[in-house]
Amino acid sequence: MIGVLGAGAFGTALAVALAQDGRKVMLWGRNAGVMDEMAQSRQTARLPGVTLPEGIEITADLARAATAETLLLAVPMQTLSSVLGSISDPLEGQKLVACCKGLDLATGEGPSHVIAHAKPGALPAILTGPSFAADIARGLPTALTLACEDAEAGLVLQHVLSTKTLRLYRSTDVTGAEIGGALKNVMAIACGACIGAGFGDSARAALMTRGFAEMTRLAVHLGAKAETITGLSGLGDLALTCTSELSRNYRYGQALGRAEGFDPSVTVEGAATARAVAALAARDGIPMPVSGVVAALTEGKVTIAEALEELLSRPLKEE
């Protein structure tokens, strides 16, 4: 049995893909009424047109869902710690695979560290890369990175979680995978703001490129391998998220660029991550100008015109 904690679009899509490939899956969500409706209708508003296979058991019982040997943690990054804290079982020896992307705003840490603090006896791993929930649920071909410091456990997870259409590449560079997945959301906000403000595709390409340099710079500073950022968890996810309106972070950036409001019920991981990255960069003296500007934009400290001026007025330098 595979447990999926989080019945949002991505968690549900993973549950659908795994169940369609013959796995037994238990999908947990915190709202009992919503989960009862999903169980009866086998539908969810999060994934219109997708039928939930009978192989998915739907529950609002967190303790029961947490008994699965492998748990996919598909909850928002900023709630990961509280969800794990709500599980009284120490989850000793269980494989906890974080499917959320970002840095914890309170600690500046990625999901693997949050797991290690909350459940020190569990085995943490990361599932990340270029993917939209609707594509996964519809069975469209998707490739992701599965990062786990324990190489043997990573190999087991790779086979447990791969399907005919969901191809997983394994890595032991958990930090690199985390940073790639976290910062691509920050850059997606920047690129969305760029397009929303009418600055054009050339400016977006520049932001993506300089943003990729920041992703690599921070990852290496934190002990990751630079080549991890050139893979699915970094460059791959960056390319997808910075160019598609299916990305919530990109759409949020567009709204910032147009000086429009944005639905507060929509999770935008990149906003909190930008602030966490800006604090980390200031603490460690790491140049992260794009991330810093995004943090300031999301907090309303600068306008889009001021953000552009801040980036363009930086001293000229060698690439």
Short mmCIF file of C-alpha atoms in Angstrom, two decimals:
data_model
loop_
_atom_site.label_atom_id
_atom_site.label_comp_id
_atom_site.label_asym_id
_atom_site.label_seq_id
_atom_site.Cartn_x
_atom_site.Cartn_y
_atom_site.Cartn_z
CA MET A 1 0.00 0.00 0.00
CA ILE A 2 1.18 3.49 -0.90
CA GLY A 3 -0.22 6.37 1.13
CA VAL A 4 -0.66 9.82 -0.40
CA LEU A 5 -1.08 12.62 2.12
CA GLY A 6 -2.70 15.58 0.40
CA ALA A 7 -5.72 15.38 -1.89
CA GLY A 8 -4.94 18.47 -3.92
CA ALA A 9 -4.37 18.26 -7.65
CA PHE A 10 -0.83 16.86 -7.50
CA GLY A 11 -1.41 14.32 -4.74
CA THR A 12 -4.57 13.08 -6.39
CA ALA A 13 -2.85 12.87 -9.77
CA LEU A 14 -0.08 10.72 -8.32
CA ALA A 15 -2.68 8.48 -6.67
CA VAL A 16 -4.50 8.12 -10.00
CA ALA A 17 -1.31 7.29 -11.93
CA LEU A 18 -0.20 4.69 -9.38
CA ALA A 19 -3.66 3.08 -9.11
CA GLN A 20 -4.00 2.91 -12.89
CA ASP A 21 -0.73 0.98 -12.91
CA GLY A 22 -2.08 -1.57 -10.45
CA ARG A 23 -0.86 -0.20 -7.10
CA LYS A 24 -3.08 -0.09 -4.03
CA VAL A 25 -3.25 3.53 -2.88
CA MET A 26 -4.76 5.32 0.11
CA LEU A 27 -5.42 9.02 -0.50
CA TRP A 28 -5.81 11.28 2.54
CA GLY A 29 -7.30 14.76 2.75
CA ARG A 30 -8.08 16.81 5.85
CA ASN A 31 -11.69 17.73 4.95
CA ALA A 32 -13.90 14.73 5.77
CA GLY A 33 -16.87 16.08 3.81
CA VAL A 34 -14.81 16.60 0.67
CA MET A 35 -13.21 13.17 0.97
CA ASP A 36 -16.62 11.49 1.41
CA GLU A 37 -17.85 13.21 -1.73
CA MET A 38 -14.74 12.11 -3.64
CA ALA A 39 -15.23 8.53 -2.46
CA GLN A 40 -18.84 8.49 -3.64
CA SER A 41 -18.47 10.34 -6.94
CA ARG A 42 -14.93 9.16 -7.82
CA GLN A 43 -14.40 12.71 -9.10
CA THR A 44 -12.62 15.81 -7.85
CA ALA A 45 -12.94 19.44 -8.84
CA ARG A 46 -9.14 19.63 -8.73
CA LEU A 47 -8.88 17.39 -11.82
CA PRO A 48 -11.96 17.91 -14.01
CA GLY A 49 -12.78 14.96 -16.25
CA VAL A 50 -10.56 12.51 -14.34
CA THR A 51 -12.19 9.43 -12.78
CA LEU A 52 -10.56 8.10 -9.61
CA PRO A 53 -9.80 4.38 -10.04
CA GLU A 54 -11.31 1.89 -7.61
CA GLY A 55 -7.76 1.06 -6.51
CA ILE A 56 -7.68 4.34 -4.57
CA GLU A 57 -9.07 4.18 -1.04
CA ILE A 58 -10.12 7.67 0.02
CA THR A 59 -9.97 8.70 3.68
CA ALA A 60 -9.85 11.62 6.10
CA ASP A 61 -8.26 9.41 8.78
CA LEU A 62 -4.65 10.63 8.95
CA ALA A 63 -3.47 7.98 11.42
CA ARG A 64 -4.77 5.20 9.18
CA ALA A 65 -3.27 6.65 6.01
CA ALA A 66 0.08 7.05 7.76
CA THR A 67 0.40 3.28 8.26
CA ALA A 68 1.48 2.78 4.63
CA GLU A 69 5.08 1.66 4.21
CA THR A 70 5.66 4.40 1.62
CA LEU A 71 4.09 7.82 2.12
CA LEU A 72 3.97 10.51 -0.55
CA LEU A 73 3.76 13.90 1.17
CA ALA A 74 1.82 16.04 -1.30
CA VAL A 75 0.87 18.85 1.07
CA PRO A 76 1.98 22.49 0.67
CA MET A 77 5.55 23.09 1.85
CA GLN A 78 4.52 25.57 4.52
CA THR A 79 2.16 23.02 6.13
CA LEU A 80 4.47 19.97 5.90
CA SER A 81 5.81 20.35 9.42
CA SER A 82 2.35 20.67 10.99
CA VAL A 83 0.97 17.68 9.07
CA LEU A 84 3.86 15.48 10.19
CA GLY A 85 3.45 16.79 13.72
CA SER A 86 -0.20 15.68 13.66
CA ILE A 87 0.88 12.06 13.19
CA SER A 88 1.58 10.55 16.60
CA ASP A 89 3.29 7.47 15.17
CA PRO A 90 7.07 7.99 14.82
CA LEU A 91 6.91 6.33 11.36
CA GLU A 92 10.08 4.42 12.20
CA GLY A 93 11.61 2.89 9.08
CA GLN A 94 8.90 4.16 6.73
CA LYS A 95 9.80 5.89 3.48
CA LEU A 96 8.55 9.50 3.42
CA VAL A 97 8.70 11.00 -0.05
CA ALA A 98 8.19 14.78 -0.14
CA CYS A 99 6.32 15.90 -3.25
CA CYS A 100 6.19 19.56 -2.21
CA LYS A 101 8.61 22.19 -3.48
CA GLY A 102 9.99 25.10 -1.52
CA LEU A 103 11.83 26.18 1.59
CA ASP A 104 10.21 26.43 4.99
CA LEU A 105 9.71 30.14 5.72
CA ALA A 106 10.38 29.71 9.43
CA THR A 107 13.62 27.71 9.14
CA GLY A 108 14.82 28.17 5.54
CA GLU A 109 15.08 24.38 5.23
CA GLY A 110 13.91 22.07 2.48
CA PRO A 111 11.38 19.25 2.92
CA SER A 112 13.95 16.52 3.67
CA HIS A 113 15.19 18.46 6.70
CA VAL A 114 11.62 19.07 7.86
CA ILE A 115 10.99 15.31 7.65
CA ALA A 116 14.23 14.54 9.51
CA HIS A 117 13.32 16.88 12.36
CA ALA A 118 9.70 15.71 12.64
CA LYS A 119 10.28 11.96 12.14
CA PRO A 120 13.97 11.21 12.73
CA GLY A 121 13.46 7.45 12.41
CA ALA A 122 11.90 7.68 8.94
CA LEU A 123 13.73 7.63 5.62
CA PRO A 124 13.26 10.90 3.68
CA ALA A 125 13.24 11.24 -0.10
CA ILE A 126 12.22 13.87 -2.66
CA LEU A 127 10.05 13.50 -5.78
CA THR A 128 10.39 16.55 -7.99
CA GLY A 129 10.71 17.71 -11.58
CA PRO A 130 8.75 19.14 -14.54
CA SER A 131 5.16 18.03 -14.13
CA PHE A 132 1.62 19.31 -14.13
CA ALA A 133 -0.99 17.34 -12.21
CA ALA A 134 -3.40 17.18 -15.15
CA ASP A 135 -0.74 15.60 -17.37
CA ILE A 136 0.10 12.93 -14.80
CA ALA A 137 -3.57 12.12 -14.13
CA ARG A 138 -4.31 11.80 -17.86
CA GLY A 139 -1.45 9.34 -18.28
CA LEU A 140 0.70 11.65 -20.40
CA PRO A 141 4.42 10.79 -20.40
CA THR A 142 6.25 12.54 -17.55
CA ALA A 143 9.79 12.22 -16.15
CA LEU A 144 10.73 13.17 -12.59
CA THR A 145 13.71 13.03 -10.25
CA LEU A 146 13.57 10.78 -7.19
CA ALA A 147 16.30 11.87 -4.76
CA CYS A 148 17.27 9.81 -1.72
CA GLU A 149 20.58 9.83 0.15
CA ASP A 150 20.19 6.09 0.79
CA ALA A 151 21.01 4.69 -2.66
CA GLU A 152 19.50 1.27 -1.93
CA ALA A 153 16.25 2.74 -0.67
CA GLY A 154 16.19 5.09 -3.66
CA LEU A 155 16.41 2.11 -6.02
CA VAL A 156 13.49 0.44 -4.26
CA LEU A 157 11.39 3.62 -4.41
CA GLN A 158 12.24 4.13 -8.07
CA HIS A 159 10.65 0.79 -8.92
CA VAL A 160 7.74 1.18 -6.52
CA LEU A 161 6.72 4.61 -7.84
CA SER A 162 7.52 4.40 -11.57
CA THR A 163 4.64 3.53 -13.90
CA LYS A 164 4.25 2.98 -17.64
CA THR A 165 3.92 6.74 -18.17
CA LEU A 166 5.70 8.16 -15.10
CA ARG A 167 9.44 7.63 -15.48
CA LEU A 168 11.63 8.31 -12.44
CA TYR A 169 15.37 9.01 -12.55
CA ARG A 170 17.09 8.51 -9.21
CA SER A 171 19.70 10.65 -7.52
CA THR A 172 21.42 10.78 -4.15
CA ASP A 173 21.74 14.58 -4.30
CA VAL A 174 18.74 15.49 -2.16
CA THR A 175 19.89 19.08 -1.60
CA GLY A 176 20.29 19.74 -5.32
CA ALA A 177 16.86 18.29 -6.08
CA GLU A 178 15.28 20.38 -3.32
CA ILE A 179 16.90 23.65 -4.38
CA GLY A 180 16.01 23.14 -8.03
CA GLY A 181 12.37 22.45 -7.20
CA ALA A 182 12.17 25.35 -4.76
CA LEU A 183 13.84 28.09 -6.76
CA LYS A 184 12.20 27.34 -10.09
CA ASN A 185 8.96 28.58 -8.48
CA VAL A 186 10.67 31.85 -7.57
CA MET A 187 11.88 32.26 -11.14
CA ALA A 188 8.42 31.42 -12.47
CA ILE A 189 7.01 34.36 -10.51
CA ALA A 190 9.73 36.58 -12.00
CA CYS A 191 8.98 35.40 -15.53
CA GLY A 192 5.24 35.74 -15.07
CA ALA A 193 5.70 39.30 -13.81
CA CYS A 194 7.93 40.02 -16.79
CA ILE A 195 5.31 38.87 -19.30
CA GLY A 196 2.43 40.37 -17.33
CA ALA A 197 4.15 43.76 -17.39
CA GLY A 198 4.73 43.51 -21.15
CA PHE A 199 8.53 43.32 -21.01
CA GLY A 200 8.62 40.61 -23.68
CA ASP A 201 10.07 37.17 -24.36
CA SER A 202 13.68 38.34 -24.61
CA ALA A 203 13.49 39.68 -21.07
CA ARG A 204 11.94 36.41 -19.92
CA ALA A 205 14.79 34.43 -21.49
CA ALA A 206 17.27 36.64 -19.65
CA LEU A 207 15.45 36.10 -16.35
CA MET A 208 15.37 32.34 -16.86
CA THR A 209 19.08 32.25 -17.62
CA ARG A 210 20.17 34.48 -14.76
CA GLY A 211 17.70 32.74 -12.50
CA PHE A 212 19.25 29.40 -13.41
CA ALA A 213 22.64 30.84 -12.43
CA GLU A 214 21.19 31.77 -9.02
CA MET A 215 19.73 28.27 -8.58
CA THR A 216 23.13 26.73 -9.29
CA ARG A 217 24.96 29.22 -7.08
CA LEU A 218 22.78 28.52 -4.06
CA ALA A 219 22.74 24.76 -4.59
CA VAL A 220 26.53 24.53 -4.76
CA HIS A 221 26.85 26.79 -1.71
CA LEU A 222 24.64 24.35 0.21
CA GLY A 223 26.72 21.36 -0.84
CA ALA A 224 24.81 20.14 -3.89
CA LYS A 225 26.25 19.08 -7.23
CA ALA A 226 26.01 21.65 -10.02
CA GLU A 227 25.03 18.93 -12.51
CA THR A 228 21.88 18.14 -10.50
CA ILE A 229 20.56 21.60 -11.34
CA THR A 230 21.03 20.86 -15.06
CA GLY A 231 18.66 17.89 -14.75
CA LEU A 232 14.92 17.41 -14.43
CA SER A 233 14.70 18.86 -10.92
CA GLY A 234 16.35 22.11 -11.97
CA LEU A 235 16.53 23.11 -15.63
CA GLY A 236 13.68 20.81 -16.63
CA ASP A 237 11.26 22.22 -14.08
CA LEU A 238 12.46 25.77 -14.75
CA ALA A 239 11.70 25.46 -18.47
CA LEU A 240 8.18 24.19 -17.81
CA THR A 241 7.17 26.49 -15.00
CA CYS A 242 8.48 29.72 -16.50
CA THR A 243 6.63 29.31 -19.79
CA SER A 244 3.17 27.93 -19.03
CA GLU A 245 0.02 29.48 -17.61
CA LEU A 246 -0.76 26.09 -16.06
CA SER A 247 1.82 27.08 -13.43
CA ARG A 248 0.24 28.79 -10.42
CA ASN A 249 3.50 30.60 -9.67
CA TYR A 250 3.72 31.90 -13.24
CA ARG A 251 0.09 33.08 -13.16
CA TYR A 252 0.69 34.77 -9.82
CA GLY A 253 3.67 36.56 -11.35
CA GLN A 254 1.52 37.68 -14.28
CA ALA A 255 -0.94 39.18 -11.82
CA LEU A 256 1.88 41.05 -10.08
CA GLY A 257 3.12 42.36 -13.42
CA ARG A 258 -0.34 43.61 -14.33
CA ALA A 259 -0.95 45.04 -10.82
CA GLU A 260 -3.98 42.76 -10.49
CA GLY A 261 -5.28 40.75 -7.55
CA PHE A 262 -4.78 36.99 -7.29
CA ASP A 263 -7.01 34.32 -5.74
CA PRO A 264 -5.70 33.94 -2.15
CA SER A 265 -6.99 30.36 -1.97
CA VAL A 266 -4.46 29.25 -4.61
CA THR A 267 -1.20 27.91 -3.17
CA VAL A 268 1.81 29.83 -4.51
CA GLU A 269 4.88 28.14 -3.03
CA GLY A 270 7.32 30.54 -4.72
CA ALA A 271 6.21 33.56 -2.70
CA ALA A 272 7.22 32.14 0.69
CA THR A 273 10.28 30.49 -0.85
CA ALA A 274 11.48 33.82 -2.29
CA ARG A 275 11.39 35.37 1.18
CA ALA A 276 13.19 32.38 2.70
CA VAL A 277 15.85 32.51 -0.03
CA ALA A 278 16.33 36.26 0.37
CA ALA A 279 16.94 35.78 4.10
CA LEU A 280 19.36 32.92 3.46
CA ALA A 281 21.23 34.91 0.80
CA ALA A 282 21.57 37.91 3.11
CA ARG A 283 22.79 35.71 5.96
CA ASP A 284 25.42 33.90 3.87
CA GLY A 285 26.37 36.74 1.52
CA ILE A 286 25.22 34.99 -1.67
CA PRO A 287 24.33 37.23 -4.64
CA MET A 288 20.69 36.38 -5.48
CA PRO A 289 19.34 39.52 -7.17
CA VAL A 290 16.38 37.95 -9.00
CA SER A 291 15.22 36.09 -5.90
CA GLY A 292 15.58 39.27 -3.85
CA VAL A 293 13.48 41.28 -6.27
CA VAL A 294 10.77 38.60 -6.31
CA ALA A 295 10.69 38.59 -2.50
CA ALA A 296 10.28 42.37 -2.49
CA LEU A 297 7.54 42.20 -5.15
CA THR A 298 5.53 39.58 -3.26
CA GLU A 299 5.72 41.66 -0.09
CA GLY A 300 4.63 44.81 -1.89
CA LYS A 301 7.89 46.60 -1.13
CA VAL A 302 8.59 47.52 -4.76
CA THR A 303 6.56 48.08 -7.89
CA ILE A 304 7.22 46.15 -11.08
CA ALA A 305 8.92 49.24 -12.56
CA GLU A 306 11.16 49.57 -9.51
CA ALA A 307 12.00 45.87 -9.67
CA LEU A 308 13.08 46.23 -13.30
CA GLU A 309 15.18 49.29 -12.48
CA GLU A 310 16.86 47.45 -9.60
CA LEU A 311 17.94 44.59 -11.87
CA LEU A 312 19.01 46.74 -14.82
CA SER A 313 21.00 49.19 -12.69
CA ARG A 314 23.30 46.50 -11.29
CA PRO A 315 26.99 46.93 -12.21
CA LEU A 316 28.00 45.44 -15.56
CA LYS A 317 29.94 42.19 -15.17
CA GLU A 318 31.39 39.19 -16.92
CA GLU A 319 28.99 36.29 -17.50
#
